[in-house]
XYZ file of C-alpha atoms in Angstrom:
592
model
C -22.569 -19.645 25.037
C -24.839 -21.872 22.769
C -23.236 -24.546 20.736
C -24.205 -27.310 18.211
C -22.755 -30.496 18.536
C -22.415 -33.414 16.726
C -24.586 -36.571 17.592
C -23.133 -39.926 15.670
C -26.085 -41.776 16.108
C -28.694 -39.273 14.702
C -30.080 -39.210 11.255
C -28.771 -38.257 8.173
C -31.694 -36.210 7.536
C -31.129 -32.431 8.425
C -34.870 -32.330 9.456
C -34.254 -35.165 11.767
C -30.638 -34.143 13.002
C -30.336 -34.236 16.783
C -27.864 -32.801 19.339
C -27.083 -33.494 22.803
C -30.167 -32.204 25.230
C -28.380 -29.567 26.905
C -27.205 -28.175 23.865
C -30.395 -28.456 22.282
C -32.186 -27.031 24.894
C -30.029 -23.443 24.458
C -30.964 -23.807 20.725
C -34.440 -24.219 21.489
C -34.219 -21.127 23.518
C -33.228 -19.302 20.535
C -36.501 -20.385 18.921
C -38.903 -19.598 21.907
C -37.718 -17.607 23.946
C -38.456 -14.016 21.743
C -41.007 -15.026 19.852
C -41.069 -11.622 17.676
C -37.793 -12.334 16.641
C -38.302 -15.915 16.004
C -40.978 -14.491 13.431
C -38.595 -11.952 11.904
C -36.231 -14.864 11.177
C -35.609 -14.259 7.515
C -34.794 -10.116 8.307
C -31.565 -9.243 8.847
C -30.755 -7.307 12.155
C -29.922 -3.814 11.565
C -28.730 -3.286 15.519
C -26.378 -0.590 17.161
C -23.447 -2.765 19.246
C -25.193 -2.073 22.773
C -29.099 -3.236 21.293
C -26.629 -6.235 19.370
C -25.494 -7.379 23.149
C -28.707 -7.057 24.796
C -29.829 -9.464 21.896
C -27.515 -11.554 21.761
C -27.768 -11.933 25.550
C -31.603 -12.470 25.457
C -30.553 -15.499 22.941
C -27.736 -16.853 24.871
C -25.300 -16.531 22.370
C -22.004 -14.171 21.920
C -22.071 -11.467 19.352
C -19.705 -10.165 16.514
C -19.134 -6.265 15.848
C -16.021 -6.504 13.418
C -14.932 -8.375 10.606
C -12.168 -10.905 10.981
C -10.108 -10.419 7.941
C -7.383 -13.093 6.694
C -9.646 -16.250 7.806
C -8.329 -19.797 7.213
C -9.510 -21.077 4.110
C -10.124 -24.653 5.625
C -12.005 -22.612 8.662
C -13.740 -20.620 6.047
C -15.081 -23.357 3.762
C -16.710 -25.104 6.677
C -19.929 -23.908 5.283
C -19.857 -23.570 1.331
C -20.207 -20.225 -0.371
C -23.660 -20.676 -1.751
C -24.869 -21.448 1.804
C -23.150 -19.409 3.241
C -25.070 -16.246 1.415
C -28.576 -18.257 1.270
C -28.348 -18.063 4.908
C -26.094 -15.046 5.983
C -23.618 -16.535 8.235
C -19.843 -17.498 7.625
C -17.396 -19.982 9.988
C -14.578 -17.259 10.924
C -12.649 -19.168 13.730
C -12.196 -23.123 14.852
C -9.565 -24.822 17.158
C -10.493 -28.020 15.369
C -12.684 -29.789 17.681
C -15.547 -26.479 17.844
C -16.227 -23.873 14.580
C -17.202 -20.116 15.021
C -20.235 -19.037 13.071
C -20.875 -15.764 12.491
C -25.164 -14.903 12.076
C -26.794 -11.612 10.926
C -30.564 -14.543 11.473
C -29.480 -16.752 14.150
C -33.586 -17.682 14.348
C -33.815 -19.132 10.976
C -34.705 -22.749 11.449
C -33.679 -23.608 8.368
C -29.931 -22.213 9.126
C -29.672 -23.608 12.648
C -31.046 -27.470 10.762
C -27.812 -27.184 8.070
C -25.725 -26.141 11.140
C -26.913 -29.254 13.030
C -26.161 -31.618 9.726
C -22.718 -30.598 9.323
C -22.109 -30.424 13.175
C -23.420 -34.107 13.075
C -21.140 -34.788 9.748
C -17.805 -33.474 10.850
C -18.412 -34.467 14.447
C -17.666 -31.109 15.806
C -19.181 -28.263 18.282
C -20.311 -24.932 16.688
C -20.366 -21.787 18.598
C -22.967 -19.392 17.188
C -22.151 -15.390 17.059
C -24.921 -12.608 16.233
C -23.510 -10.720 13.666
C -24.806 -7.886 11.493
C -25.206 -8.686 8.047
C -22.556 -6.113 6.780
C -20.416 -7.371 8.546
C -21.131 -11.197 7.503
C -20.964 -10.131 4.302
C -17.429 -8.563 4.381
C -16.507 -11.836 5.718
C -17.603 -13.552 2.707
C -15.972 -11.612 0.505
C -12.706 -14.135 0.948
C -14.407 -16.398 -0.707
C -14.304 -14.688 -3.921
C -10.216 -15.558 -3.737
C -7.913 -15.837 -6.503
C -7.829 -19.822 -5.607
C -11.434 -20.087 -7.309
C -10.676 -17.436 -9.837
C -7.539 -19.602 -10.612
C -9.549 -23.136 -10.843
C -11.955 -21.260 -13.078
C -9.674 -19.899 -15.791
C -7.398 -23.019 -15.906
C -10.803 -25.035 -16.074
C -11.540 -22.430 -19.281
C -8.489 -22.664 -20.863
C -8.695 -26.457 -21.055
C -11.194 -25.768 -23.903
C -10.368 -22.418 -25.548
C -6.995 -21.218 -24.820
C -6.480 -16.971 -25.360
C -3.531 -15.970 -26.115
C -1.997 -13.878 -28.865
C -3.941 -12.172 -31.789
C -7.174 -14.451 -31.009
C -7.546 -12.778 -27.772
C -6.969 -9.343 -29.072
C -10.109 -10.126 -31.030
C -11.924 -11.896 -28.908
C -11.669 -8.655 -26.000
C -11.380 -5.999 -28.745
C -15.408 -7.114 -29.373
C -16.592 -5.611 -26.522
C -14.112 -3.503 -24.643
C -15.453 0.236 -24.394
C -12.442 3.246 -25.818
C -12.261 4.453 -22.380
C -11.063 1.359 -20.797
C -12.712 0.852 -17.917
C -12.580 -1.981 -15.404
C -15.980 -3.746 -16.675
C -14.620 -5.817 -19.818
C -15.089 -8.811 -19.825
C -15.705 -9.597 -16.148
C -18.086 -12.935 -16.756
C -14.942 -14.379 -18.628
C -12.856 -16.454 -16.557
C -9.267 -15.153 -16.965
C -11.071 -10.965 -17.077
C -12.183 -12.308 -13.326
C -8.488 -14.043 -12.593
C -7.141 -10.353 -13.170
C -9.603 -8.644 -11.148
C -8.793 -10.711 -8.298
C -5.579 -10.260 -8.130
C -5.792 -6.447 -8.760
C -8.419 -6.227 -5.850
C -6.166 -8.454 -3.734
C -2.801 -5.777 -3.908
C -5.845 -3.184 -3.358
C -7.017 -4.536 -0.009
C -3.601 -5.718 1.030
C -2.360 -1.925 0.687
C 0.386 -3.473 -1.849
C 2.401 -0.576 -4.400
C 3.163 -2.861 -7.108
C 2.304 -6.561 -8.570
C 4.278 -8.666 -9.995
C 3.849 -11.227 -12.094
C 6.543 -13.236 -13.612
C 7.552 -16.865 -15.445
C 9.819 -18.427 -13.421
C 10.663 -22.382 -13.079
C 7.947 -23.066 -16.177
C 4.812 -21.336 -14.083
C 3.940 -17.243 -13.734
C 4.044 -16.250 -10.203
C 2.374 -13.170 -8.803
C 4.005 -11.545 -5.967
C 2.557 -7.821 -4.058
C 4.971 -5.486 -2.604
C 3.570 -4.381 0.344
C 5.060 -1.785 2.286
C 8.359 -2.248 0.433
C 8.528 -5.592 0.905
C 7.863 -8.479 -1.960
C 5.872 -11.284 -0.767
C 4.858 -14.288 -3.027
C 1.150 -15.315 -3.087
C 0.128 -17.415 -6.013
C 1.907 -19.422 -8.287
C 0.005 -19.466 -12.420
C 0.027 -22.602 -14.378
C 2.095 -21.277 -17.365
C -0.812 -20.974 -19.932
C -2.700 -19.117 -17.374
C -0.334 -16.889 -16.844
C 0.182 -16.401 -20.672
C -3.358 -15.616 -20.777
C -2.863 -12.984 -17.700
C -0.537 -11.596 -19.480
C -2.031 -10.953 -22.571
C -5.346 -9.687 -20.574
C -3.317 -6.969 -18.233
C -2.046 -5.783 -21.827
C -5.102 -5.754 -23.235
C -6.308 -3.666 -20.554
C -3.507 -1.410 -20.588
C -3.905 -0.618 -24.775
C -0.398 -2.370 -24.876
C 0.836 -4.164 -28.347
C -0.229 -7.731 -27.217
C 1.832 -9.195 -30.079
C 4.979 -7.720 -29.183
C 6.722 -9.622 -27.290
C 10.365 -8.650 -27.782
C 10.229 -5.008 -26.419
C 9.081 -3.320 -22.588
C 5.769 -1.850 -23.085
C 4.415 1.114 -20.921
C 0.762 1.885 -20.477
C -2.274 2.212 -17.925
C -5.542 1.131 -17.027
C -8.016 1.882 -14.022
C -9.340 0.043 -11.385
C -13.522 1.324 -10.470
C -15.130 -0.871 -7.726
C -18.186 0.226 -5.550
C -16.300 4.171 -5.813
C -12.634 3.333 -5.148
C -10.532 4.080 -8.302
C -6.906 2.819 -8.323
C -4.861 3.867 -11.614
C -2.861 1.009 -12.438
C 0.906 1.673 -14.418
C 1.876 -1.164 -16.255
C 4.954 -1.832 -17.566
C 5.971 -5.158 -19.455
C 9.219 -6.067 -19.829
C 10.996 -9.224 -22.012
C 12.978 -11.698 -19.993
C 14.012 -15.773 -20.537
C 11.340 -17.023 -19.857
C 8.562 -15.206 -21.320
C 7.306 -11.797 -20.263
C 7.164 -10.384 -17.265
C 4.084 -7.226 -15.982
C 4.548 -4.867 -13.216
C 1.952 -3.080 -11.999
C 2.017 0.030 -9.760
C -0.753 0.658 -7.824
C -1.462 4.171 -7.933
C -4.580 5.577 -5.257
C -4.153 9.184 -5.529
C -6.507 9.375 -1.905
C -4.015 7.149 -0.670
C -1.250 8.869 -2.136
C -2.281 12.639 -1.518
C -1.136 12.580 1.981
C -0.086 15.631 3.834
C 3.689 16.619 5.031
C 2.857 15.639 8.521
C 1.550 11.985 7.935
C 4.458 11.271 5.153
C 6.633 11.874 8.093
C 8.238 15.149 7.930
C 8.946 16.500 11.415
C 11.262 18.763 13.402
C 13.758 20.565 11.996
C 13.241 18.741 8.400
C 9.436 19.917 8.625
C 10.419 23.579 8.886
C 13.424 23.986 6.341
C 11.302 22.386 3.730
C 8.188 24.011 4.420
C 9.640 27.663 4.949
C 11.362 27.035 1.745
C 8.388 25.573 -0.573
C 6.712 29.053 -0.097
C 10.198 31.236 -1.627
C 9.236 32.630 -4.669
C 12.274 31.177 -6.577
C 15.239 29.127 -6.469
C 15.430 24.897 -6.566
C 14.490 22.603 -4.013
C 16.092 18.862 -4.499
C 14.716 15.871 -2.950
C 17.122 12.777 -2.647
C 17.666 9.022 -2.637
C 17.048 6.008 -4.259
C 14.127 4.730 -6.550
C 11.052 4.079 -4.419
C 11.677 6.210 -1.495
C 9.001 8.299 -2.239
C 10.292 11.347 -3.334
C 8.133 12.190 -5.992
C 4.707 11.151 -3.407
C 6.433 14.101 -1.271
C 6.796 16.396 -4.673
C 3.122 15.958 -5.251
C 2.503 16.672 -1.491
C 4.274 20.214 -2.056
C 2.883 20.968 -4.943
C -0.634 20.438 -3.124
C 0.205 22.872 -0.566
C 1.551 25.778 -3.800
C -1.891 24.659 -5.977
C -3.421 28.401 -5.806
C -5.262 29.942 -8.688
C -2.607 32.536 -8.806
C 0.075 30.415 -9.213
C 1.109 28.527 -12.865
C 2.317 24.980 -11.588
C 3.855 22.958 -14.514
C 5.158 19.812 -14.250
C 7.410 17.264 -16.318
C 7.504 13.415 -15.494
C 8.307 10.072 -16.326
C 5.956 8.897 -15.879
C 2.875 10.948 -14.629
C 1.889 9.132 -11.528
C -0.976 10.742 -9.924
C -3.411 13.518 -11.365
C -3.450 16.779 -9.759
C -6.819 18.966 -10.471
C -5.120 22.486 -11.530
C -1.990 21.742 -12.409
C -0.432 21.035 -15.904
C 1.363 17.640 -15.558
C 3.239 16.404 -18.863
C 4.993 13.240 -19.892
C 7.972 12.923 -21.335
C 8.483 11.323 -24.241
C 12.445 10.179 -25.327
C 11.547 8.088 -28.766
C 10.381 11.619 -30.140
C 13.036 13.628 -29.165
C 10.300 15.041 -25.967
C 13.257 15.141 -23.072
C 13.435 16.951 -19.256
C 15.833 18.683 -21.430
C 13.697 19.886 -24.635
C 10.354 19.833 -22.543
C 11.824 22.243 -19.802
C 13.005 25.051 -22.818
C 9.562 25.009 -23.580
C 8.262 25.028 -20.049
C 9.624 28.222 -19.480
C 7.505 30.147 -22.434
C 4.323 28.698 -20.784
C 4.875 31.666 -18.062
C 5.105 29.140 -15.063
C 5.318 29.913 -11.390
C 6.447 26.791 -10.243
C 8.219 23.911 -11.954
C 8.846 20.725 -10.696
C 11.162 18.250 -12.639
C 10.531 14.619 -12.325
C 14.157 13.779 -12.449
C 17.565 15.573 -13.287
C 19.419 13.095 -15.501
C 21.965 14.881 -16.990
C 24.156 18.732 -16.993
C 21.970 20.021 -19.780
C 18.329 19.495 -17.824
C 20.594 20.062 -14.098
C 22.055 23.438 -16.187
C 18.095 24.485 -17.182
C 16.463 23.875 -13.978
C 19.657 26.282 -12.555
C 18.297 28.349 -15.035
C 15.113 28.629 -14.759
C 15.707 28.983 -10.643
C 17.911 31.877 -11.250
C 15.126 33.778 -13.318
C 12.581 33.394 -10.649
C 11.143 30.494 -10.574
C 10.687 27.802 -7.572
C 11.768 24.547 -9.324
C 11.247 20.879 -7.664
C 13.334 18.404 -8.612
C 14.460 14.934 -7.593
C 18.301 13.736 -8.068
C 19.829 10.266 -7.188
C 22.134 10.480 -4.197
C 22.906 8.643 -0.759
C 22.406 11.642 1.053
C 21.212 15.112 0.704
C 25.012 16.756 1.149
C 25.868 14.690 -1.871
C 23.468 16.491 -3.994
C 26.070 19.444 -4.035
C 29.112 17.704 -5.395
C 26.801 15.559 -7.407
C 25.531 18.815 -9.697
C 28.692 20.202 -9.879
C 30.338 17.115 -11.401
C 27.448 17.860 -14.372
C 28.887 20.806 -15.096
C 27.091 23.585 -12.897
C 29.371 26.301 -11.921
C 29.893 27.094 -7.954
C 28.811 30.359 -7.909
C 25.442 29.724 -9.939
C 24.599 26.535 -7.761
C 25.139 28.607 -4.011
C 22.513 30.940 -5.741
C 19.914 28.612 -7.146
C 19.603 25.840 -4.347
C 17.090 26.597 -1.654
C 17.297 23.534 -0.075
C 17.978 20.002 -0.727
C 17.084 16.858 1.153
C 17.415 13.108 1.147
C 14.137 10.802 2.206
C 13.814 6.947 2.601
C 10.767 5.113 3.796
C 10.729 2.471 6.716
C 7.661 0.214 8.283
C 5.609 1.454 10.617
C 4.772 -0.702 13.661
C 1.237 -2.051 14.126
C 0.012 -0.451 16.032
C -2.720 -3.771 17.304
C 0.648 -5.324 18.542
C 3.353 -2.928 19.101
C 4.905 -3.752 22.486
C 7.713 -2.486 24.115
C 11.258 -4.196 23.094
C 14.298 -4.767 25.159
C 18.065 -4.146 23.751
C 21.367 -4.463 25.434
C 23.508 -1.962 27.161
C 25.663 -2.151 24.046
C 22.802 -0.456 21.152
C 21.875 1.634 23.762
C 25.334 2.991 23.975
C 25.479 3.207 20.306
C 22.084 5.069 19.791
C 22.683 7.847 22.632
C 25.982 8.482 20.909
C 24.236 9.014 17.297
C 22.012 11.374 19.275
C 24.684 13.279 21.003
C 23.869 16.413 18.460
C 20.535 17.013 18.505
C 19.103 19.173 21.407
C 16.442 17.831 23.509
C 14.292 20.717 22.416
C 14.523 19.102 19.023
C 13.669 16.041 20.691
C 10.513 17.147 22.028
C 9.368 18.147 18.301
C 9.009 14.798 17.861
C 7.087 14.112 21.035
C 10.681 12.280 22.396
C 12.553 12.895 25.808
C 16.139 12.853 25.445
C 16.942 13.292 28.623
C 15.397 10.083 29.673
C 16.858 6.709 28.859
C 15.633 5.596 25.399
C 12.915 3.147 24.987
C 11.771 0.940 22.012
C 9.136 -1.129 20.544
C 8.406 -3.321 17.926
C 5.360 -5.487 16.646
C 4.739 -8.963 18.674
C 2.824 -10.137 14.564
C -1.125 -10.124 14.437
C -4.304 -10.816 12.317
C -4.070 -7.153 11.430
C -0.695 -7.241 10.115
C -0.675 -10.656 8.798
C 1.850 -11.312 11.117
C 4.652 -8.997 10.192
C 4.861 -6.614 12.997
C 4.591 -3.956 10.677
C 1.282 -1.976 8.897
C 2.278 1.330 6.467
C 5.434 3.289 5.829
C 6.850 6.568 7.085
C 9.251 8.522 5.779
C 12.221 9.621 7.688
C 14.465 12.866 6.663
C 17.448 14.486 6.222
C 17.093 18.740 4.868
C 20.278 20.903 4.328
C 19.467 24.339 4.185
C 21.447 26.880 2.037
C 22.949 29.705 4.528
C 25.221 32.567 3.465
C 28.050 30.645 5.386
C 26.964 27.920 2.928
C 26.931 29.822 -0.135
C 30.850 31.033 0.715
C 31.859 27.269 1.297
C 30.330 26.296 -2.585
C 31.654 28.654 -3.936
C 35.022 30.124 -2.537
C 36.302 26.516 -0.816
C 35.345 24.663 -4.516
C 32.508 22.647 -2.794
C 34.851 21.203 0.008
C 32.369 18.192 1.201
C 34.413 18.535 4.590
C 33.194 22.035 5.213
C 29.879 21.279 3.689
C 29.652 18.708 6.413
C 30.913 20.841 9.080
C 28.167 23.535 8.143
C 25.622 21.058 8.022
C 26.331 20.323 12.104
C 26.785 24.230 12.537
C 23.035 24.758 11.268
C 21.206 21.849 13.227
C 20.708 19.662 10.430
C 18.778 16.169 11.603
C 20.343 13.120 9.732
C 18.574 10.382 7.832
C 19.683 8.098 10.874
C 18.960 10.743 13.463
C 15.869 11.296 12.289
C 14.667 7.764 12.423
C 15.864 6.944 15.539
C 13.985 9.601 16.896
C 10.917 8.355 15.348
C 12.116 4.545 16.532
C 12.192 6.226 19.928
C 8.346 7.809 19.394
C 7.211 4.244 18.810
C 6.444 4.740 14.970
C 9.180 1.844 13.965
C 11.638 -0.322 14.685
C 15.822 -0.028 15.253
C 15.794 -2.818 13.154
C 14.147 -0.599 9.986
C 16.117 2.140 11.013
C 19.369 0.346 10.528
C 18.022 -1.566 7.668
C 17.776 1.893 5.698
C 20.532 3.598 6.842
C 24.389 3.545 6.924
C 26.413 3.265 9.858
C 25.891 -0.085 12.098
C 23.851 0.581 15.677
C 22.913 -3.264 16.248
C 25.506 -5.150 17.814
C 26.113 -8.763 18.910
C 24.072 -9.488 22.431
C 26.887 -10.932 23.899
């Protein structure tokens, strides 16, 4: 392996710099011993990975094929950002005493001479890596971080602070009608903004927040349903954030007293993120929320949202009936709507009318008619769905059902043969039953209408760079064969599980990929009820006993929220710890 090394007693001129003769003799080899390369020094290598380790073996030197992402900034800013793109190369790793140095022209002289002088000035070795130059160059996008972004605006706002109706103006002067992402982007709180958009865009997160708290703004991503804080705004920075994301998002930047609801879009180098943003008063100040919203990202299909077995066929056998309602369950952000839109994918024919009604419209489908709802002018699920049925739909879906006179509609509408999609918050999908007819839906109309209804919730998948086998006691393992005591092993194998073998976990041991966490993504796991005749009779003879509703449910098969994510704990796509995190009943016990 070559290295540079610092030499105390040579000169401060780079020119001049010396290193220790067996070091300098592998360097030297660099320089001599391909001489066409030598000559080609200021050409970047454009090499496959097997002619990159035959060159980087003729050189003596290791070689890079892929980028290391998430690299300490003290690492990182070994070698400054401006030479760090004059000469193509980027410090990536260190152990304190030697530095990493990734290369797309490990024969410039000039390169390997600024390498000596800062080996020489920090008194430490430096390992040299042939790297191509797209992959240098994704290195050195970190530097570009929203710690330079941040210096830059509060350094800006030290002489002309924007806030309020100057900034309006000042953006309003250039800002195009169909607000795209290119405003502004020279100006230093425009490029603050775009940072930390691009940040929750390359970190995977859902939402940002950014909120005063303790007389600063902090930004914090969710990523994979987790909040995680990352950078803490001076609080006349984060004024000015503030009144920028607004800006962006054709919001009222004077009003301060109200929420605000609006949207912008994200463009860069072809990926486009639409970006919800809602505002919302508090103590402090004013608070933003963006949702992330990647409709590639977003437009996944049944299989890899993490519908399987049993769930997988009830919902997908019923999707395709030509009427009646289909309900899918559980809290907010559980993904029930992203598994909507994945249905309504799989019914988007030209012979079939899709219309839709939400609150908001989250991502656009290409032939379908999506509409917002709109309660300050009287625009309601309620009102909107009347006129949804003299637009001579095929297929409805229902952002929400909030109350008995949209749940009484969408009956409706179901009964006079339509297929409706709807969401409705309850714990679990049997509670959907009870749930309607407390709104006022008779019995007998409800055992007609309801297809199917199920309950989702999403858990972290394990990364899969790190996932390892994990070890529990006797006493969870007890626990989880006796949650799976119900479902058959051919049910089991759906899932790619043995249930006739002792169960097995894993988790993840934390890595560079996952930044640690053990975790990368989010599945969904599943519970589906499925509306029999012997169903029907218990809604609406028994007067929706939940007891017999419960009973039927076993009768049929029906995989629970809980049984269906153990059995994807047990296929190694997360954790018991997730699964009990999300679900009721307690299958962790105490060790001892």
């Amino acid at each position: 392996m070559t290295h540079i090394a610092a030499d105390a007693s040579s000169s401060d001129d780079v020119q001049d710099t010396t290193v220790p003769k067996g070091r300098k003799d592998a360097l030297d080899k660099i320089l001599s011993e391909n001489k066409k390369l030598a000559s080609d020094a200021t050409e970047p290598l454009d090499l496959t990975v097997k002619e990159l380790s035959s060159r980087a073996k003729q050189l003596g030197i290791e070689y890079l094929t892929d980028p290391i992402a998430d690299i300490d900034k003290k690492t990182l800013h070994f070698i400054s950002e401006d030479i760090a793109r004059k000469y193509k190369m980027v410090s990536f790793g260190s152990d304190g005493t030697t530095y990493k140095i990734a290369m797309s022209k490990p024969q410039d002289v000039e390169a390997l001479n600024v390498l000596r002088f800062l080996a020489q000035k920090e008194q430490v070795n430096i390992e040299i890596y042939l790297t191509p130059e797209e992959v240098v160059e994704k290195m050195m996008s970190q530097y570009a971080g929203a710690e330079r972004a941040l210096s830059e605006a509060v350094l800006s706002l030290k002489n002309s602070y924007v806030d309020g109706e100057d900034a309006r103006e000042q953006e309003q002067k250039s800002r195009p009608d169909d607000m795209e992402w290119g405003v502004l982007q020279d100006a230093p709180i425009a490029k603050l903004v775009q940072v930390i958009v691009k940040h929750g865009v390359d970190g995977r997160a859902s939402d940002i927040h950014i909120e005063p708290i303790d007389g600063n703004y902090r930004v914090r991503f969710r990523v994979d349903g987790m909040l995680h804080a990352s950078l803490v705004l001076p609080l006349d920075v984060g004024r000015a954030v503030v009144a920028r994301v607004k800006i962006l998002a054709n919001l009222k930047i004077d009003e301060k007293r109200k929420p605000q609801d609006g949207r912008f879009r994200f463009d860069e180098r072809g990926q486009v993120i639409d970006l919800r943003v809602s505002t919302f008063p508090v103590i402090e100040g004013e608070k933003v929320v963006m949702r992330l919203l990647d409709k590639a990202r977003g437009m996944d299909d049944l299989n890899t949202l993490g519908l399987s077995g049993r769930n997988y066929e009830v919902l997908t056998s019923k999707i395709r009936e030509p009427y009646g309602i289909i309900l899918m369950t559980g809290p907010t952000g559980s993904g029930k709507s992203t598994s909507l839109y994945a249905f309504l994918s799989i019914l988007n024919q030209e012979e079939r009318n899709i219309v839709t009604l939400e609150d908001p419209v989250e991502y656009f489908l290409d032939g379908i008619n999506q509409s917002q709802v709109k309660p300050e002018i009287g625009y309601t699920f309620a009102s909107g769905l009347r006129s949804i049925l003299r637009q001579d739909p095929n297929v409805i879906m229902v952002g929400e059902i909030r109350d008995s006179e949209t749940a009484e509609l969408a009956i409706h509408a179901a009964l006079t043969g339509h297929l409706v999609l709807s969401t409705l918050h309850t714990n679990n999908a049997l509670g959907a039953i009870p749930r309607l007819v407390d709104m006022g839906i008779e019995p007998f109309l409800l055992a007609s209408a309801l297809q199917a209804v199920a309950a989702q919730r999403l858990v972290r998948k394990i990364c899969s760079h790190c996932k390892e086998p994990e070890v529990f006691p006797p006493g969870v393992i007890k626990l989880v064969k006796e949650a799976l005591k119900t479902v058959s092993v051919e049910e089991g194998k759906k899932y790619g599980v043995d249930l006739s073998k002792e169960p097995a976990f894993f988790h993840g041991a934390g890595c560079d990929e996952c930044h640690k966490t053990g975790y990368m993504g989010r599945v969904a796991i599943h519970e589906a009820f499925e509306m029999t005749a012997r169903a029907q009779e218990i809604i609406t003879e028994k007067k929706n006993s939940e007891a017999e509703i419960a009973s039927e449910a076993v009768a049929q098969g029906m995989v629970t929220l809980k049984q269906d994510g153990l059995l994807k704990a047990l296929s190694g796509l997360t954790t018991l710890s997730e699964i009990e995190r999300v679900t009721e009943g307690s299958i962790m016990v105490d060790e001892e």
